[in-house]
Coordinates of C-alpha atoms and ligand atoms in Angstrom, one line a residue:
X9 CA 99.7 121.3 52.7
X10 CA 102.4 118.8 52.1
X11 CA 102.0 119.4 48.4
X12 CA 102.8 123.1 48.8
X13 CA 106.3 122.3 49.8
X14 CA 106.7 119.4 47.5
X15 CA 105.7 121.7 44.6
X16 CA 108.1 124.5 45.8
X17 CA 111.0 122.2 45.9
X18 CA 110.2 120.5 42.6
X19 CA 109.9 124.0 41.0
X20 CA 113.3 124.9 42.3
X21 CA 114.8 121.6 40.9
X22 CA 112.9 122.2 37.6
X23 CA 114.5 125.6 37.1
X24 CA 118.0 124.4 38.0
X25 CA 118.0 121.3 35.9
X26 CA 115.7 122.8 33.2
X27 CA 113.1 120.1 33.4
X28 CA 109.4 120.0 33.9
X29 CA 108.7 120.2 37.8
X30 CA 106.6 117.1 37.7
X31 CA 109.5 114.7 37.1
X32 CA 110.9 115.5 40.5
X33 CA 107.7 114.7 42.5
X34 CA 108.3 111.0 42.7
X35 CA 111.9 111.5 43.8
X36 CA 111.0 113.8 46.6
X37 CA 110.0 112.2 50.0
X38 CA 109.2 113.7 53.4
X39 CA 111.8 112.4 55.9
X40 CA 110.3 109.9 58.3
X41 CA 110.7 111.0 61.9
X42 CA 112.7 108.2 63.4
X43 CA 114.4 109.7 66.4
X44 CA 113.0 112.7 67.9
X45 CA 115.0 115.4 66.2
X46 CA 115.0 115.6 62.5
X47 CA 116.6 118.7 61.1
X48 CA 115.5 118.4 57.5
X49 CA 111.9 117.8 56.2
X50 CA 112.3 116.5 52.6
X51 CA 114.9 114.5 50.8
X52 CA 115.6 114.0 47.1
X53 CA 117.0 110.7 46.1
X54 CA 119.6 111.1 43.3
X55 CA 119.4 107.5 42.3
X56 CA 115.8 107.9 41.4
X57 CA 116.7 110.8 39.3
X58 CA 119.2 108.7 37.5
X59 CA 116.8 105.9 37.1
X60 CA 114.3 108.3 35.6
X61 CA 117.0 109.6 33.2
X62 CA 117.0 113.1 34.6
X63 CA 120.6 112.9 35.5
X64 CA 123.2 110.7 33.7
X65 CA 123.5 107.3 35.3
X66 CA 127.3 107.4 34.8
X67 CA 129.9 108.9 37.1
X68 CA 130.3 109.3 40.8
X69 CA 126.8 109.7 42.4
X70 CA 128.1 111.6 45.4
X71 CA 129.8 114.1 43.2
X72 CA 126.6 114.6 41.3
X73 CA 124.8 115.1 44.6
X74 CA 127.3 117.6 46.0
X75 CA 127.1 119.4 42.6
X76 CA 123.4 119.6 42.4
X77 CA 123.1 120.7 46.1
X78 CA 125.6 123.5 45.6
X79 CA 123.5 124.8 42.6
X80 CA 120.3 125.0 44.5
X81 CA 119.7 128.2 46.3
X82 CA 117.8 128.6 49.5
X83 CA 114.9 131.1 49.8
X84 CA 112.3 132.1 52.3
X85 CA 110.5 128.9 52.0
X86 CA 113.3 126.4 51.6
X87 CA 115.6 127.6 54.3
X88 CA 118.4 125.0 54.1
X89 CA 119.7 122.7 51.4
X90 CA 122.5 120.2 52.2
X91 CA 124.0 117.2 50.6
X92 CA 123.8 113.8 52.3
X93 CA 124.8 110.4 51.2
X94 CA 123.2 110.2 47.7
X95 CA 120.4 112.5 48.8
X96 CA 119.8 116.2 49.1
X97 CA 118.0 117.3 52.2
X98 CA 115.7 120.3 52.4
X99 CA 114.6 122.2 55.4
X100 CA 111.5 124.4 55.1
X101 CA 110.7 127.5 57.1
X102 CA 109.2 126.4 60.4
X103 CA 106.6 129.0 60.6
X104 CA 105.4 128.2 57.1
X105 CA 105.5 124.5 57.9
X106 CA 102.9 125.1 60.7
X107 CA 100.9 127.6 58.7
X108 CA 100.6 125.6 55.4
X109 CA 99.9 122.2 57.1
X110 CA 97.5 123.4 59.7
X111 CA 95.5 126.2 57.9
X112 CA 93.1 123.8 56.2
X113 CA 91.8 122.4 59.4
X114 CA 88.6 123.6 60.9
X115 CA 87.3 125.1 57.6
X116 CA 85.2 122.2 56.6
X117 CA 88.0 120.8 54.5
X118 CA 89.4 118.4 57.2
X119 CA 88.5 115.3 55.4
X120 CA 90.3 116.3 52.2
X121 CA 93.6 116.7 53.9
X122 CA 96.4 115.1 51.8
X123 CA 93.9 113.8 49.2
X124 CA 94.6 116.2 46.4
X125 CA 98.4 115.7 46.5
X126 CA 100.1 115.7 43.2
X127 CA 101.6 112.4 44.1
X128 CA 98.3 110.8 43.0
X129 CA 98.4 112.3 39.5
X130 CA 100.1 109.2 38.2
X131 CA 97.6 106.8 39.7
X132 CA 94.9 105.6 37.3
X133 CA 91.5 106.9 38.2
X134 CA 88.5 105.0 37.0
X135 CA 86.1 102.3 38.1
X136 CA 87.5 99.8 40.5
X137 CA 85.5 96.7 41.3
X138 CA 86.5 95.2 44.6
X139 CA 85.2 91.7 45.4
X140 CA 85.5 90.7 49.1
X141 CA 84.2 88.7 52.0
X142 CA 82.4 86.1 49.7
X143 CA 81.5 83.6 52.3
X144 CA 79.8 80.3 51.5
X145 CA 76.2 79.8 52.5
X146 CA 75.7 77.0 55.0
X147 CA 79.4 76.5 55.4
X148 CA 81.4 78.0 58.2
X149 CA 82.2 81.7 58.0
X150 CA 85.9 81.4 59.0
X151 CA 88.6 83.7 60.0
X152 CA 89.6 84.0 56.3
X153 CA 86.2 85.5 55.5
X154 CA 86.7 88.1 58.3
X155 CA 90.1 88.9 56.9
X156 CA 88.7 89.1 53.3
X157 CA 85.9 91.4 54.6
X158 CA 88.0 93.9 56.4
X159 CA 90.9 93.9 53.9
X160 CA 88.5 94.4 51.0
X161 CA 86.7 97.1 52.8
X162 CA 90.0 98.9 53.3
X163 CA 91.0 98.7 49.7
X164 CA 87.6 99.9 48.6
X165 CA 87.8 102.8 51.1
X166 CA 91.3 103.7 50.0
X167 CA 90.5 103.7 46.3
X168 CA 87.4 105.8 47.0
X169 CA 89.3 108.3 48.9
X170 CA 91.8 108.7 46.0
X171 CA 89.0 109.5 43.6
X172 CA 88.1 106.2 42.0
X173 CA 84.6 105.0 41.4
X174 CA 84.4 102.0 43.5
X175 CA 82.0 99.0 43.2
X176 CA 81.8 96.8 46.3
X177 CA 80.8 93.3 45.6
X178 CA 80.2 90.2 47.6
X179 CA 80.4 87.0 45.7
X180 CA 78.6 84.4 47.7
X181 CA 79.4 80.7 47.6
X182 CA 75.7 80.0 47.0
X183 CA 75.8 77.1 44.6
X184 CA 77.3 73.7 44.6
X185 CA 76.9 70.3 46.1
X186 CA 76.6 71.7 49.6
X187 CA 73.0 72.8 48.6
X188 CA 72.2 69.2 47.5
X189 CA 73.2 68.0 51.0
X190 CA 71.5 70.9 52.6
X191 CA 68.3 70.4 50.7
X192 CA 68.2 66.7 51.3
X193 CA 69.2 67.1 54.9
X194 CA 66.7 69.9 55.8
X195 CA 63.7 67.6 55.4
X196 CA 65.2 65.3 57.9
X197 CA 67.1 67.5 60.4
X198 CA 65.8 71.0 59.7
X199 CA 63.4 73.1 61.8
X200 CA 61.7 76.1 60.4
X201 CA 61.6 77.7 63.9
X202 CA 65.4 77.4 64.3
X203 CA 66.0 78.6 60.8
X204 CA 64.2 81.8 61.6
X205 CA 65.8 82.3 65.0
X206 CA 69.4 81.7 64.1
X207 CA 69.8 80.8 60.4
X208 CA 73.5 80.6 60.1
X209 CA 73.9 78.4 63.1
X210 CA 71.0 76.2 62.1
X211 CA 72.0 75.7 58.5
X212 CA 75.5 74.9 59.6
X213 CA 74.2 72.3 62.1
X214 CA 72.0 70.7 59.5
X215 CA 75.0 70.7 57.1
X216 CA 77.3 69.1 59.6
X217 CA 74.7 66.5 60.5
X218 CA 73.8 65.5 57.0
X219 CA 77.5 65.3 56.0
X220 CA 78.1 62.9 58.8
X221 CA 75.0 60.9 57.9
X222 CA 76.0 60.8 54.2
X223 CA 79.3 59.2 55.1
X224 CA 77.6 55.8 55.8
X225 CA 74.2 56.2 54.1
X226 CA 74.1 55.9 50.3
X227 CA 70.5 57.0 50.2
X228 CA 71.3 60.4 51.6
X229 CA 74.1 60.8 49.1
X230 CA 71.7 60.0 46.4
X231 CA 69.1 62.3 47.7
X232 CA 71.7 65.1 47.8
X233 CA 72.7 64.5 44.3
X234 CA 69.1 64.4 43.2
X235 CA 68.3 67.7 45.0
X236 CA 71.2 69.4 43.4
X237 CA 70.1 68.2 40.0
X238 CA 66.6 69.5 40.6
X239 CA 68.2 72.9 41.4
X240 CA 70.3 72.9 38.3
X241 CA 67.2 72.1 36.3
X242 CA 65.3 74.9 38.0
X243 CA 62.7 72.8 39.6
X244 CA 60.5 75.1 41.5
X245 CA 60.3 73.4 44.9
X246 CA 64.1 72.9 45.2
X247 CA 64.7 76.5 43.9
X248 CA 62.3 77.9 46.5
X249 CA 63.9 76.2 49.4
X250 CA 67.3 77.3 48.1
X251 CA 66.0 80.9 47.8
X252 CA 64.8 80.8 51.3
X253 CA 68.2 79.6 52.5
X254 CA 69.9 82.3 50.6
X255 CA 67.7 85.1 51.6
X256 CA 67.7 84.5 55.3
X257 CA 71.5 84.0 55.4
X258 CA 72.1 87.2 53.4
X259 CA 69.9 89.1 55.8
X260 CA 71.8 87.7 58.6
X261 CA 75.2 88.6 57.0
X262 CA 74.0 92.0 56.4
X263 CA 73.3 92.5 60.1
X264 CA 76.9 91.4 60.9
X265 CA 78.4 93.6 58.2
X266 CA 76.5 96.5 59.6
X267 CA 78.1 96.0 62.9
X268 CA 81.4 95.9 61.2
X269 CA 80.7 99.1 59.3
X270 CA 81.0 97.2 56.0
X271 CA 78.6 97.4 53.1
X272 CA 78.3 96.1 49.5
X273 CA 76.8 97.6 46.4
X274 CA 76.1 94.2 45.0
X275 CA 75.4 90.7 46.5
X276 CA 76.3 88.5 43.6
X277 CA 77.1 84.7 43.8
X278 CA 78.0 81.7 42.0
X279 CA 74.5 80.8 41.3
X280 CA 74.1 83.8 39.1
X281 CA 76.5 82.3 36.5
X282 CA 75.2 78.8 35.9
X283 CA 74.0 79.4 32.4
X284 CA 76.9 81.6 31.5
X285 CA 79.4 79.0 32.7
X286 CA 77.9 76.6 30.2
X287 CA 78.4 79.1 27.5
X288 CA 82.0 79.6 28.6
X289 CA 82.5 76.0 27.9
X290 CA 81.1 76.4 24.4
X291 CA 83.3 79.5 23.8
X292 CA 86.4 77.7 24.7
X293 CA 85.4 74.8 22.6
X294 CA 84.9 77.1 19.5
X295 CA 88.3 78.8 20.2
X296 CA 89.9 75.5 20.2
X297 CA 91.1 76.0 23.9
X298 CA 89.0 73.2 25.4
X299 CA 90.5 69.7 25.3
X300 CA 89.0 66.4 26.5
X301 CA 91.1 64.6 29.1
X302 CA 91.4 60.8 29.3
X303 CA 88.8 60.9 32.1
X304 CA 86.4 62.7 29.9
X305 CA 86.6 66.0 31.6
X306 CA 86.9 69.3 29.7
X307 CA 90.3 71.0 30.4
X308 CA 92.4 73.9 29.3
X309 CA 96.1 73.2 28.7
X310 CA 98.1 75.8 30.7
X311 CA 101.5 74.1 30.2
X312 CA 104.1 76.3 28.6
X313 CA 105.0 73.8 26.0
X314 CA 101.4 72.8 25.3
X315 CA 102.0 69.1 26.2
X316 CA 99.1 69.0 28.7
X317 CA 101.6 68.7 31.6
X318 CA 99.5 71.3 33.5
X319 CA 95.8 71.6 32.9
X320 CA 92.9 73.2 34.5
X321 CA 89.5 71.4 34.6
X322 CA 86.5 73.4 33.5
X323 CA 83.9 70.7 32.9
X324 CA 83.2 67.6 34.7
X325 CA 82.7 64.5 32.6
X326 CA 78.9 64.8 33.0
X327 CA 79.2 68.3 31.5
X328 CA 78.6 70.3 34.8
X329 CA 80.6 73.4 35.6
X330 CA 83.1 74.0 38.4
X331 CA 84.0 76.9 40.7
X332 CA 86.6 78.2 38.2
X333 CA 84.2 77.9 35.3
X334 CA 81.7 80.1 37.1
X335 CA 84.5 82.5 38.0
X336 CA 85.4 82.9 34.3
X337 CA 81.7 83.6 33.5
X338 CA 81.4 86.0 36.4
X339 CA 84.4 88.0 35.4
X340 CA 83.2 88.3 31.8
X341 CA 79.7 89.4 32.9
X342 CA 81.2 91.9 35.4
X343 CA 83.3 93.5 32.7
X344 CA 80.1 93.8 30.5
X345 CA 77.8 95.1 33.2
X346 CA 80.1 97.4 35.2
X347 CA 82.8 98.3 32.7
X348 CA 85.5 98.3 35.4
X349 CA 89.0 99.6 34.7
X350 CA 90.4 97.2 37.3
X351 CA 89.1 94.4 39.4
X352 CA 90.5 93.2 42.7
X353 CA 89.7 89.9 44.4
X354 CA 90.5 89.4 48.0
X355 CA 90.9 85.9 49.4
X356 CA 93.3 83.8 51.4
X357 CA 96.6 82.7 49.8
X358 CA 95.3 79.1 49.3
X359 CA 93.5 80.4 46.2
X360 CA 96.6 82.0 44.6
X361 CA 96.8 79.2 42.0
X362 CA 93.1 79.5 41.2
X363 CA 93.3 83.1 40.3
X364 CA 96.5 82.6 38.4
X365 CA 94.6 80.1 36.3
X366 CA 91.6 82.4 36.1
X367 CA 93.4 85.3 34.7
X368 CA 95.4 83.1 32.4
X369 CA 92.4 81.6 30.8
X370 CA 90.7 84.9 30.4
X371 CA 93.8 86.2 28.6
X372 CA 93.9 83.2 26.4
X373 CA 90.2 83.8 25.5
X374 CA 91.2 87.2 24.3
X375 CA 90.1 89.2 27.3
X376 CA 93.1 91.6 27.6
X377 CA 91.4 93.4 30.5
X378 CA 92.3 90.4 32.6
X379 CA 95.7 92.0 32.8
X380 CA 94.1 94.6 35.0
X381 CA 92.6 92.0 37.4
X382 CA 94.5 91.4 40.5
X383 CA 94.3 88.9 43.3
X384 CA 95.2 90.3 46.8
X385 CA 96.0 87.4 49.0
X386 CA 96.5 87.1 52.7
X387 CA 97.8 84.6 55.3
X388 CA 96.1 82.4 57.8
X389 CA 94.8 83.3 61.2
X390 CA 95.7 80.8 63.9
X391 CA 93.8 80.2 67.0
X392 CA 90.7 82.4 66.4
X393 CA 88.5 81.0 69.1
X394 CA 85.7 82.4 71.2
X395 CA 85.2 81.3 74.8
X396 CA 82.6 78.8 73.9
X397 CA 84.8 76.7 71.5
X398 CA 86.2 76.3 68.1
X399 CA 83.5 76.9 65.7
X400 CA 83.8 80.6 64.7
X401 CA 80.9 82.6 63.5
X402 CA 81.7 86.2 62.8
X403 CA 78.9 87.2 65.0
X404 CA 80.4 85.4 68.0
X405 CA 83.8 87.0 67.4
X406 CA 82.2 90.4 67.4
X407 CA 80.2 89.6 70.5
X408 CA 83.2 88.5 72.4
X409 CA 85.3 91.5 71.3
X410 CA 82.6 93.8 72.6
X411 CA 82.2 91.9 75.9
X412 CA 85.9 91.9 76.6
X413 CA 86.3 95.5 75.7
X414 CA 83.3 96.4 77.8
X415 CA 85.0 94.5 80.8
X416 CA 88.3 96.3 80.2
X417 CA 86.5 99.7 80.1
X418 CA 84.8 99.0 83.4
X419 CA 88.2 98.2 84.9
X420 CA 89.9 101.3 83.7
X421 CA 89.6 104.5 85.8
X422 CA 90.0 106.8 82.7
X423 CA 86.6 105.6 81.3
X424 CA 84.1 108.3 80.9
X425 CA 80.4 108.2 81.6
X426 CA 79.0 106.9 78.4
X427 CA 75.5 107.1 76.9
X428 CA 75.8 103.7 75.2
X429 CA 78.8 101.9 76.6
X430 CA 78.0 98.7 74.5
X431 CA 78.1 100.6 71.3
X432 CA 81.4 102.2 72.2
X433 CA 82.8 98.8 73.3
X434 CA 81.7 97.4 70.0
X435 CA 83.5 100.0 67.9
X436 CA 86.7 99.9 70.0
X437 CA 86.6 96.1 69.9
X438 CA 86.3 96.1 66.2
X439 CA 89.2 98.5 65.7
X440 CA 91.3 96.2 67.9
X441 CA 90.5 93.3 65.5
X442 CA 91.3 95.4 62.5
X443 CA 94.5 96.8 63.7
X444 CA 95.8 93.4 64.8
X445 CA 95.1 92.1 61.4
X446 CA 96.6 95.0 59.5
X447 CA 99.8 95.7 61.3
X448 CA 102.0 93.2 59.4
X449 CA 102.2 92.2 55.8
X450 CA 98.9 90.7 54.7
X451 CA 100.8 87.6 53.3
X452 CA 101.9 86.6 56.9
X453 CA 100.0 84.2 59.1
X454 CA 99.4 85.5 62.6
X455 CA 98.3 84.3 65.9
X456 CA 95.0 85.6 67.1
X457 CA 95.5 87.0 70.6
X458 CA 92.6 88.6 72.5
X459 CA 94.7 90.0 75.3
X460 CA 97.4 91.5 73.2
X461 CA 95.0 93.1 70.7
X462 CA 93.0 94.8 73.4
X463 CA 95.8 96.3 75.3
X464 CA 95.2 100.1 75.8
X465 CA 98.8 101.0 75.7
X466 CA 100.3 98.8 73.1
X467 CA 100.2 99.4 69.4
X468 CA 96.6 98.5 69.1
X469 CA 93.3 99.7 67.7
X470 CA 92.3 100.6 71.3
X471 CA 95.3 103.0 71.5
X472 CA 94.1 104.7 68.2
X473 CA 90.6 105.1 69.7
X474 CA 91.8 106.2 73.0
X475 CA 94.0 108.9 71.5
X476 CA 91.2 110.0 69.3
X477 CA 88.7 110.2 72.1
X478 CA 91.2 112.1 74.2
X479 CA 91.8 114.7 71.5
X480 CA 88.1 115.1 71.1
X481 CA 87.6 115.7 74.8
X482 CA 90.4 118.2 74.8
X483 CA 88.8 120.1 72.0
X484 CA 85.4 119.9 73.6
X485 CA 86.8 121.3 76.9
X486 CA 88.4 124.2 75.1
X487 CA 85.6 125.1 72.8
X488 CA 85.6 128.7 73.9
X489 CA 89.4 129.1 73.4
X490 CA 89.5 127.8 69.8
X491 CA 89.6 130.6 67.2
X492 CA 89.4 131.0 63.4
X493 CA 93.0 132.2 63.3
X494 CA 96.2 131.1 64.9
X495 CA 99.8 132.3 65.0
X496 CA 101.9 129.5 63.5
X497 CA 105.1 130.9 64.8
X498 CA 104.1 129.8 68.3
X499 CA 104.4 126.2 67.3
X500 CA 108.1 126.1 67.4
X501 CA 108.8 123.4 70.0
X502 CA 110.4 120.2 68.8
X503 CA 107.3 118.3 69.8
X504 CA 105.2 120.4 67.4
X505 CA 107.7 120.2 64.7
X506 CA 107.8 116.4 65.0
X507 CA 104.0 116.1 64.5
X508 CA 104.1 118.5 61.6
X509 CA 106.9 116.5 59.9
X510 CA 105.0 113.4 60.5
X511 CA 101.8 114.8 58.9
X512 CA 103.9 115.8 55.8
X513 CA 104.1 112.0 55.2
X514 CA 100.4 111.4 55.0
X515 CA 100.0 111.6 51.3
X516 CA 103.1 109.4 50.7
X517 CA 101.7 106.7 53.1
X518 CA 98.5 106.6 51.2
X519 CA 100.3 106.5 48.0
X520 CA 102.4 103.6 49.2
X521 CA 99.2 101.8 50.3
X522 CA 97.6 102.4 46.9
X523 CA 100.6 100.9 45.2
X524 CA 100.8 97.6 47.1
X525 CA 97.4 97.6 48.7
X526 CA 98.9 96.9 52.1
X527 CA 97.2 98.6 55.0
X528 CA 100.4 98.3 57.3
X529 CA 101.8 101.6 56.0
X530 CA 98.7 103.5 57.1
X531 CA 98.4 101.6 60.4
X532 CA 101.9 102.2 61.3
X533 CA 101.8 105.8 60.4
X534 CA 98.7 106.3 62.6
X535 CA 100.1 104.4 65.6
X536 CA 103.2 106.6 65.4
X537 CA 101.1 109.7 65.1
X538 CA 99.4 108.7 68.4
X539 CA 102.7 108.2 70.1
X540 CA 103.7 111.8 69.1
X541 CA 100.3 113.0 70.2
X542 CA 100.9 111.4 73.6
X543 CA 104.1 113.4 74.0
X544 CA 102.3 116.5 72.9
X545 CA 99.7 116.0 75.5
X546 CA 102.4 116.0 78.1
X547 CA 104.6 118.8 76.8
X548 CA 102.1 121.2 75.2
X549 CA 99.4 122.1 77.7
X550 CA 96.4 124.1 76.5
X551 CA 94.9 124.8 79.9
X552 CA 96.8 127.5 81.7
X553 CA 98.7 128.7 78.6
X554 CA 98.4 132.2 77.4
X555 CA 95.4 132.6 75.0
X556 CA 97.5 132.8 71.7
X557 CA 99.6 129.8 72.6
X558 CA 96.6 127.8 73.6
X559 CA 95.0 128.6 70.3
X560 CA 98.0 127.6 68.3
X561 CA 98.3 124.3 70.1
X562 CA 94.6 123.6 69.8
X563 CA 94.9 124.1 66.0
X564 CA 97.8 121.5 66.0
X565 CA 95.7 119.1 68.1
X566 CA 92.8 119.6 65.9
X567 CA 94.8 118.9 62.8
X568 CA 96.3 115.8 64.2
X569 CA 92.8 114.7 65.3
X570 CA 91.4 115.0 61.8
X571 CA 94.2 113.2 60.2
X572 CA 94.0 110.4 62.7
X573 CA 90.1 110.1 62.2
X574 CA 90.6 110.2 58.4
X575 CA 93.2 107.5 58.4
X576 CA 91.0 105.4 60.8
X577 CA 88.1 105.6 58.5
X578 CA 90.1 104.5 55.5
X579 CA 91.1 101.4 57.5
X580 CA 87.4 100.8 58.2
X581 CA 87.4 102.0 61.8
X582 CA 84.7 104.3 63.1
X583 CA 86.4 106.7 65.5
X584 CA 84.8 107.2 68.9
X585 CA 84.6 110.6 70.5
X586 CA 84.4 109.4 74.0
X587 CA 85.5 106.2 75.8
Ligands
LIG619 N1 83.5 81.6 48.4 C1 84.8 81.4 48.3 C2 85.4 80.8 49.5 O1 85.0 80.9 50.6 C3 85.6 82.7 48.0 C4 85.2 83.3 46.7 C5 86.3 84.2 46.2 N2 86.0 84.9 45.0 C6 85.9 84.3 43.8 N3 85.6 85.1 42.7 N4 86.3 83.1 43.5 O2 86.5 80.1 49.4

């Protein structure tokens, strides 16, 4: 395991500098394989040792580096130690590198690879509540909701892999004036049949139509306000229609989430926090935090000087609550019900200010745990369109991804005979969507591009799937060759060493992702792994090689395949075995 070497090197440093071994762990990094040849495997950054107070921060850093390097003695595990520019490089024994990294594979422990690294010791374990997807019933499920869905799923998967107890929550936009319009409009434009057939589409159509009508028709507006008021007063007819809308749309969403491989432990929503939101108003009042504005609205002063130059509105002049009031109530009730140690919200960056205000007000109310709430934001997707037009429903995007992928697979001459080509095309299509989305920093906007994301050779989800399927097929074909043991000294070629060195970084990459919650580290690690695997396929044949060499190579391929599959699953991608 990677940690075996890290521990050994840390122990060596601990002895030499008479410190506890643990302090060296964060300063040690596996060296990224940039060019093909990389003589050393780990590096120690002297500036990190200085920052952490292990070495004096005065004096010439290079002198310190050279000094320390000369004190460290090589041994049978760490074969070479050399000073670089502010870093010390460590090269480990090649046979041990292969043995320690590859021995866990094929023993039922494949899924744990890298996950019990001591790097994770400093990460807080506990209950993490991740809120993601959170579409608005009756309104359009836009590209932002797709991003929130896959990003939140990734964060939840990552946290879970690292040993946290994760609660996955969907917070539906299931309350507000849109239901007034919908309720009023449904009587006029709605159709029960269509609602059963294609609920999201139909509700959206009704919503669009009634909105248009309301522009020039005061009666409709009045009816909408009326309906919403009935809802807020829990009048049974209005409530039962609302309930019907909610239930069928949730069912529909669940169907799409299933296709995406996403699930939720809890379907919550704004509607759950009506009454509590009113209480929040009272609490703020009694804490002296609620002020009345000139317009008669209830506001909280967020200006640094307390001069009302920046306020947040929590109550309308008629006393009704707003989006943020419900969010305050929801956060407090989640803390009470789920006792989370941290909570993560995933939405597009237009809501940054909203969450800034939310956390701020919670803190002002004395909820110190709001300091452990975090908003993960992301940029816009431009040009997400299906062939039929502009309106994007998630379902249509998934259908189109599947259709395009199926078409590409039919064109390709490497495509295998498949039991269920649609299912494979769906999984591969979705991985293409995910990788396109995860490659860059989440904050960046990007242009949605069907052709580019579906390329088989580029840095795409298709390439990840193709590599995985190819490895599976190699192992399948050589089932009889694989053995319980292998001779690690037979994996001495540079191509092998490169893959092994790359695998050494897996725990660091997960650590990095856990720190900043950005999937790009893991995506780029896996893409690079696939490029190395492609070279290995060319240069390290299994078929036709002597049995012991074939066995050792298969062990390498099997390890690479497991790490690839594990990483893909964390990203939210279901690896296919054949394509
Ligand atoms: N439904 C909201 C929207 O589509 C997103 C909800 C985000 N979560 C929250 N707790 N406010 O814009």
